[in-house]
């Protein structure tokens, strides 16, 4: 069934819809989310339907303050508290022991829940206007590139969500960093908006998750965040030479290349600027009619790790 989708900044309308068990797309500093009352399993089910998301992929719960964290988790380890103090509100999700109040559907039956306090002022105001936290995945159809503007959401979920709260373009541009604890050790599940180096400066060495979190934690699925156009990642001149007969758009950090199209993410060499523009560039390249998207490997430091992670997953769709 199709609904009329409205883009606007009416917080009371957004809060009214959420209180009634409906969906609202919300701006965050990372990407737009598709939100519902995290305590209402029926409302949460609508998220899975609208995204065509498999039920094995758990959602992140967005909280307004530290007190709300204690409603949704059973315990906060000292390292998690230190990270909250340093990086919240901000692009960091912590996977912690789940409280019974959170419906199993939110966490796909896991005993843990991903929690994050978003930094976008409009969504913070919305969280203060409703008496529950918001379960929200990125507001894209499952497996596609995440939206960083209200229009991106409308382009793909128009007719499936009644209201898109317009908070302008996202300032970080890649999803949150996700951390969890395995046998007391902090592990990285997804590189994202907070660089791992910054996390290690607070709590020391972070490991790679040894144990599979789920069947697979889908942010970790090899093929994800993928445009429809095939993506190749690697040395750009060599890839262009090998595919000389195809029309290619190049996604690069600082330099233009001899190709049909170029998406240079930061001529000045700023990884924050590059991350901010990454998903919009992937969408433009996908819509350009090119045969191929060729992406460069970014510096493997700071936000460059999240950029490389998303590009590799986009490429894995055809290669893997
Ligand atoms: O920046 C973000 O994190 C955005 C904004 C909207 O907050 N959200 C986002 O959600 O990227 P989503 O659903 O697209 O990705 C969240 C990832 C999923 O891949 C899921 O597997 C993982 O987080 N996740 C959530 N809860 C988890 C849990 N309890 N254990 C392991 N992984 C979890
Ligand atoms: Mg997502």
Coordinates of C-alpha atoms and ligand atoms in Angstrom, one line a residue:
X1 CA 0.0 0.0 0.0
X2 CA 1.3 3.4 -1.0
X3 CA 1.2 6.5 1.2
X4 CA 1.8 10.2 0.4
X5 CA 5.3 11.1 1.4
X6 CA 5.8 14.7 2.8
X7 CA 9.2 16.3 3.3
X8 CA 9.3 18.9 6.0
X9 CA 10.5 20.2 9.4
X10 CA 7.3 19.8 11.4
X11 CA 8.5 18.2 14.6
X12 CA 5.0 17.9 16.1
X13 CA 3.7 16.1 13.0
X14 CA 6.8 13.7 13.2
X15 CA 6.1 13.1 16.9
X16 CA 2.4 12.5 16.3
X17 CA 3.1 9.9 13.6
X18 CA 5.7 8.1 15.8
X19 CA 3.3 8.0 18.8
X20 CA 0.7 6.4 16.6
X21 CA 3.1 3.6 15.7
X22 CA 4.0 5.1 12.3
X23 CA 7.3 5.6 10.5
X24 CA 9.3 8.8 10.2
X25 CA 12.6 9.3 8.3
X26 CA 15.0 11.2 10.5
X27 CA 18.2 13.2 9.9
X28 CA 21.3 12.2 11.8
X29 CA 24.9 13.4 11.5
X30 CA 25.8 10.1 9.7
X31 CA 23.0 9.2 7.4
X32 CA 19.2 9.4 7.4
X33 CA 17.4 6.8 9.5
X34 CA 14.0 5.2 9.1
X35 CA 12.5 5.5 12.7
X36 CA 9.8 3.9 14.8
X37 CA 9.0 3.6 18.5
X38 CA 11.6 1.1 19.7
X39 CA 9.3 -0.3 22.3
X40 CA 6.5 -1.1 19.9
X41 CA 7.1 -4.4 18.0
X42 CA 4.3 -3.7 15.5
X43 CA 5.8 -0.3 14.6
X44 CA 9.2 -1.8 14.3
X45 CA 7.8 -4.5 11.9
X46 CA 6.8 -1.6 9.6
X47 CA 10.5 -0.6 9.3
X48 CA 11.4 -4.1 8.1
X49 CA 8.6 -4.1 5.6
X50 CA 9.3 -0.6 4.2
X51 CA 13.0 -1.5 3.7
X52 CA 12.5 -5.0 2.6
X53 CA 15.0 -5.9 5.3
X54 CA 15.5 -9.5 6.4
X55 CA 14.5 -10.1 10.0
X56 CA 18.0 -11.3 10.9
X57 CA 19.4 -7.8 10.6
X58 CA 19.1 -6.0 14.0
X59 CA 18.3 -2.3 14.3
X60 CA 20.2 0.4 16.2
X61 CA 18.2 2.1 19.1
X62 CA 18.6 5.9 19.2
X63 CA 18.4 7.5 22.7
X64 CA 18.0 11.0 23.9
X65 CA 20.1 10.9 27.0
X66 CA 22.1 8.6 29.3
X67 CA 19.0 7.8 31.4
X68 CA 17.3 6.3 28.4
X69 CA 20.4 4.0 27.9
X70 CA 19.5 2.4 31.2
X71 CA 16.0 1.6 29.9
X72 CA 17.3 -0.4 27.0
X73 CA 20.5 -2.1 28.3
X74 CA 21.2 -4.2 31.4
X75 CA 24.8 -3.1 32.0
X76 CA 27.3 -0.5 30.8
X77 CA 30.9 -1.6 31.1
X78 CA 33.4 1.0 32.2
X79 CA 35.0 1.2 28.7
X80 CA 31.6 1.8 27.2
X81 CA 30.9 4.6 29.7
X82 CA 34.2 6.2 28.8
X83 CA 33.4 6.1 25.1
X84 CA 29.9 7.6 25.7
X85 CA 31.5 10.4 27.7
X86 CA 34.0 11.1 24.9
X87 CA 32.0 10.6 21.7
X88 CA 28.3 11.0 22.5
X89 CA 26.2 12.5 21.0
X90 CA 28.0 11.3 17.9
X91 CA 28.6 8.6 15.3
X92 CA 29.3 5.7 17.6
X93 CA 27.1 2.7 18.3
X94 CA 27.8 0.4 21.2
X95 CA 26.5 -3.1 21.3
X96 CA 25.5 -3.9 24.9
X97 CA 23.4 -6.5 26.9
X98 CA 19.8 -5.9 26.0
X99 CA 17.1 -5.1 28.6
X100 CA 13.8 -7.1 28.3
X101 CA 11.9 -3.9 27.5
X102 CA 13.3 -3.9 24.0
X103 CA 11.3 -6.2 21.7
X104 CA 13.2 -9.2 20.3
X105 CA 12.3 -8.0 16.8
X106 CA 14.6 -4.9 17.2
X107 CA 17.6 -7.1 17.9
X108 CA 16.7 -10.1 15.7
X109 CA 16.5 -12.2 18.8
X110 CA 20.1 -11.4 20.0
X111 CA 20.7 -10.8 23.7
X112 CA 22.5 -7.5 22.8
X113 CA 21.3 -4.2 21.5
X114 CA 23.1 -1.5 19.5
X115 CA 22.7 1.9 21.1
X116 CA 23.6 5.3 19.9
X117 CA 22.9 9.0 20.8
X118 CA 22.7 10.9 17.6
X119 CA 24.1 14.5 17.3
X120 CA 21.6 16.1 14.9
X121 CA 19.7 18.9 16.7
X122 CA 16.4 18.2 14.9
X123 CA 16.4 14.5 15.8
X124 CA 17.5 15.3 19.4
X125 CA 14.5 17.6 19.7
X126 CA 12.3 14.8 18.3
X127 CA 13.7 12.4 20.8
X128 CA 12.8 14.8 23.6
X129 CA 9.3 15.1 22.2
X130 CA 8.4 11.4 22.5
X131 CA 8.5 9.1 25.6
X132 CA 10.4 6.3 23.9
X133 CA 13.7 5.7 22.1
X134 CA 13.7 5.3 18.3
X135 CA 14.7 2.1 16.5
X136 CA 16.2 3.2 13.1
X137 CA 18.3 1.6 10.4
X138 CA 19.6 3.6 7.5
X139 CA 16.6 4.8 5.4
X140 CA 17.5 2.9 2.2
X141 CA 16.1 -0.3 0.6
X142 CA 18.1 -3.2 2.1
X143 CA 21.6 -3.5 0.5
X144 CA 21.6 -0.1 -1.3
X145 CA 23.6 3.0 -0.6
X146 CA 22.6 4.9 2.5
X147 CA 20.8 8.3 2.1
X148 CA 22.5 11.6 3.1
X149 CA 19.7 14.0 2.1
X150 CA 15.9 14.0 2.6
X151 CA 15.6 13.8 -1.2
X152 CA 17.7 10.6 -1.3
X153 CA 15.1 9.1 1.1
X154 CA 12.2 10.3 -1.0
X155 CA 13.8 8.9 -4.2
X156 CA 13.8 5.4 -2.8
X157 CA 11.3 5.1 0.0
X158 CA 8.7 7.6 -1.3
X159 CA 5.3 6.0 -1.0
X160 CA 6.5 3.9 1.9
X161 CA 7.1 6.5 4.6
X162 CA 4.6 9.3 5.4
X163 CA 7.0 11.9 6.7
X164 CA 10.7 12.7 6.1
X165 CA 12.1 15.2 8.6
X166 CA 14.4 17.4 6.6
X167 CA 17.6 18.2 8.5
X168 CA 19.7 19.1 5.5
X169 CA 22.7 17.1 4.2
X170 CA 24.4 14.9 6.7
X171 CA 27.6 16.3 8.1
X172 CA 29.5 13.0 8.6
X173 CA 28.2 11.1 5.6
X174 CA 29.2 7.5 6.6
X175 CA 27.3 5.4 9.2
X176 CA 28.3 5.1 12.8
X177 CA 31.3 3.1 14.0
X178 CA 30.0 -0.1 15.7
X179 CA 31.8 -1.6 18.7
X180 CA 30.9 -4.5 21.0
X181 CA 32.5 -6.5 23.8
X182 CA 33.5 -10.2 23.4
X183 CA 34.8 -11.9 26.6
X184 CA 35.4 -8.4 28.0
X185 CA 37.5 -7.2 25.0
X186 CA 36.3 -4.3 22.9
X187 CA 35.9 -5.3 19.2
X188 CA 35.1 -3.4 16.0
X189 CA 32.1 -4.6 14.0
X190 CA 31.9 -1.7 11.5
X191 CA 34.4 1.2 10.9
X192 CA 32.4 4.4 10.7
X193 CA 32.2 8.1 11.6
X194 CA 34.5 7.9 14.7
X195 CA 37.9 6.8 13.6
X196 CA 39.3 3.7 15.3
X197 CA 42.4 5.6 16.2
X198 CA 40.3 8.0 18.3
X199 CA 38.6 5.1 20.1
X200 CA 42.0 3.5 20.8
X201 CA 43.2 6.8 22.3
X202 CA 40.5 6.4 24.9
X203 CA 40.4 2.7 25.7
X204 CA 43.5 1.2 24.2
X205 CA 43.7 -1.5 21.5
X206 CA 40.5 -2.5 19.8
X207 CA 40.3 -6.0 18.3
X208 CA 38.5 -7.4 15.2
X209 CA 35.4 -9.3 16.2
X210 CA 36.4 -13.0 16.2
X211 CA 33.0 -14.5 16.9
X212 CA 30.4 -14.0 14.2
X213 CA 27.9 -11.7 15.8
X214 CA 24.9 -13.1 14.0
X215 CA 24.5 -15.5 11.1
X216 CA 26.2 -12.4 9.8
X217 CA 25.9 -8.8 11.1
X218 CA 24.6 -7.3 7.8
X219 CA 26.6 -4.1 8.0
X220 CA 29.3 -6.8 7.7
X221 CA 27.8 -8.6 4.8
X222 CA 30.4 -8.6 2.0
X223 CA 27.9 -7.2 -0.5
X224 CA 26.2 -4.2 1.0
X225 CA 25.9 -0.4 0.4
X226 CA 25.9 -1.3 -3.3
X227 CA 24.8 0.8 -6.3
X228 CA 23.2 -1.1 -9.3
X229 CA 26.2 -0.2 -11.5
X230 CA 29.2 -2.5 -11.1
X231 CA 31.9 -1.1 -8.9
X232 CA 35.6 -1.9 -9.2
X233 CA 38.1 -0.7 -6.5
X234 CA 41.8 -0.6 -7.1
X235 CA 44.5 1.3 -9.0
X236 CA 42.4 3.6 -11.2
X237 CA 44.6 4.0 -14.4
X238 CA 45.1 0.2 -14.6
X239 CA 41.4 -0.5 -14.2
X240 CA 40.5 2.2 -16.7
X241 CA 42.9 0.7 -19.2
X242 CA 41.5 -2.8 -18.7
X243 CA 38.0 -1.5 -19.3
X244 CA 38.8 1.0 -22.0
X245 CA 35.7 0.0 -24.0
X246 CA 33.3 0.8 -21.2
X247 CA 32.0 4.2 -20.0
X248 CA 33.3 4.7 -16.5
X249 CA 32.8 7.2 -13.7
X250 CA 35.8 7.5 -11.3
X251 CA 35.4 8.1 -7.6
X252 CA 38.7 9.5 -6.3
X253 CA 40.1 11.3 -3.3
X254 CA 41.9 14.3 -4.9
X255 CA 42.7 13.7 -8.6
X256 CA 40.7 13.7 -11.8
X257 CA 41.2 10.9 -14.3
X258 CA 40.7 10.3 -18.1
X259 CA 37.2 8.9 -17.9
X260 CA 33.6 9.7 -18.9
X261 CA 32.9 11.1 -15.5
X262 CA 34.8 12.1 -12.3
X263 CA 33.7 12.4 -8.7
X264 CA 36.6 14.0 -6.9
X265 CA 35.6 13.8 -3.2
X266 CA 38.1 16.3 -1.8
X267 CA 40.6 18.1 -4.0
X268 CA 42.2 19.5 -0.8
X269 CA 42.8 16.0 0.6
X270 CA 40.4 16.2 3.6
X271 CA 39.0 12.7 4.6
X272 CA 36.0 14.3 6.5
X273 CA 35.0 16.1 3.3
X274 CA 35.5 13.0 1.3
X275 CA 33.3 10.9 3.7
X276 CA 30.6 13.6 3.6
X277 CA 30.3 13.4 -0.2
X278 CA 30.8 9.7 -0.7
X279 CA 27.2 8.4 -0.9
X280 CA 25.9 11.3 -2.9
X281 CA 28.7 10.6 -5.4
X282 CA 27.9 6.9 -5.6
X283 CA 24.2 7.8 -6.3
X284 CA 25.1 10.3 -9.0
X285 CA 27.5 7.8 -10.6
X286 CA 24.8 5.1 -10.4
X287 CA 22.3 7.4 -12.1
X288 CA 24.7 8.6 -14.8
X289 CA 24.1 5.7 -17.1
X290 CA 27.8 4.7 -16.9
X291 CA 28.7 1.0 -17.4
X292 CA 31.1 1.0 -14.5
X293 CA 32.1 2.8 -11.4
X294 CA 35.8 2.7 -10.7
X295 CA 36.9 3.7 -7.2
X296 CA 40.4 4.5 -5.9
X297 CA 41.6 3.0 -2.6
X298 CA 41.6 5.8 0.0
X299 CA 44.3 6.3 2.7
X300 CA 43.8 3.6 5.3
X301 CA 43.6 5.9 8.2
X302 CA 40.9 8.0 10.0
X303 CA 37.7 8.2 8.1
X304 CA 39.5 6.6 5.1
X305 CA 38.9 3.2 6.7
X306 CA 35.2 3.7 6.7
X307 CA 35.3 5.0 3.1
X308 CA 37.3 1.9 1.9
X309 CA 35.0 -0.4 3.8
X310 CA 31.9 1.0 2.1
X311 CA 33.6 1.0 -1.4
X312 CA 34.8 -2.7 -0.9
X313 CA 31.3 -3.8 0.0
X314 CA 29.8 -1.9 -3.0
X315 CA 32.4 -3.7 -5.2
X316 CA 31.8 -7.1 -3.6
X317 CA 28.3 -7.2 -5.2
X318 CA 29.8 -8.1 -8.5
X319 CA 33.1 -9.6 -7.6
X320 CA 32.2 -11.7 -4.6
Ligands
LIG1 O1 25.0 5.8 11.5 C1 24.2 4.8 11.7 O2 24.6 3.9 12.4 C2 22.9 4.8 11.0 C3 22.0 6.0 11.6 C4 20.6 6.0 11.1 O3 22.0 5.9 13.0 N1 22.2 3.6 11.1 C5 22.6 2.5 10.5 O4 21.8 1.4 10.7 O5 23.6 2.4 9.8 P1 21.8 0.1 9.8 O6 20.7 -0.7 10.4 O7 21.8 0.4 8.4 O8 23.2 -0.6 10.3 C6 23.3 -1.0 11.6 C7 24.2 -2.2 11.7 C8 23.5 -3.5 11.1 O9 24.4 -4.0 10.0 C9 23.4 -4.5 12.2 O10 23.8 -5.7 11.8 C10 24.3 -3.9 13.3 O11 24.3 -2.5 13.1 N2 23.8 -4.2 14.6 C11 22.7 -3.7 15.2 N3 22.5 -4.2 16.4 C12 23.4 -5.2 16.5 C13 23.7 -6.1 17.6 N4 23.0 -6.2 18.6 N5 24.8 -6.9 17.4 C14 25.6 -6.8 16.3 N6 25.3 -5.9 15.3 C15 24.3 -5.1 15.4
LIG2 MG1 22.2 0.3 6.5

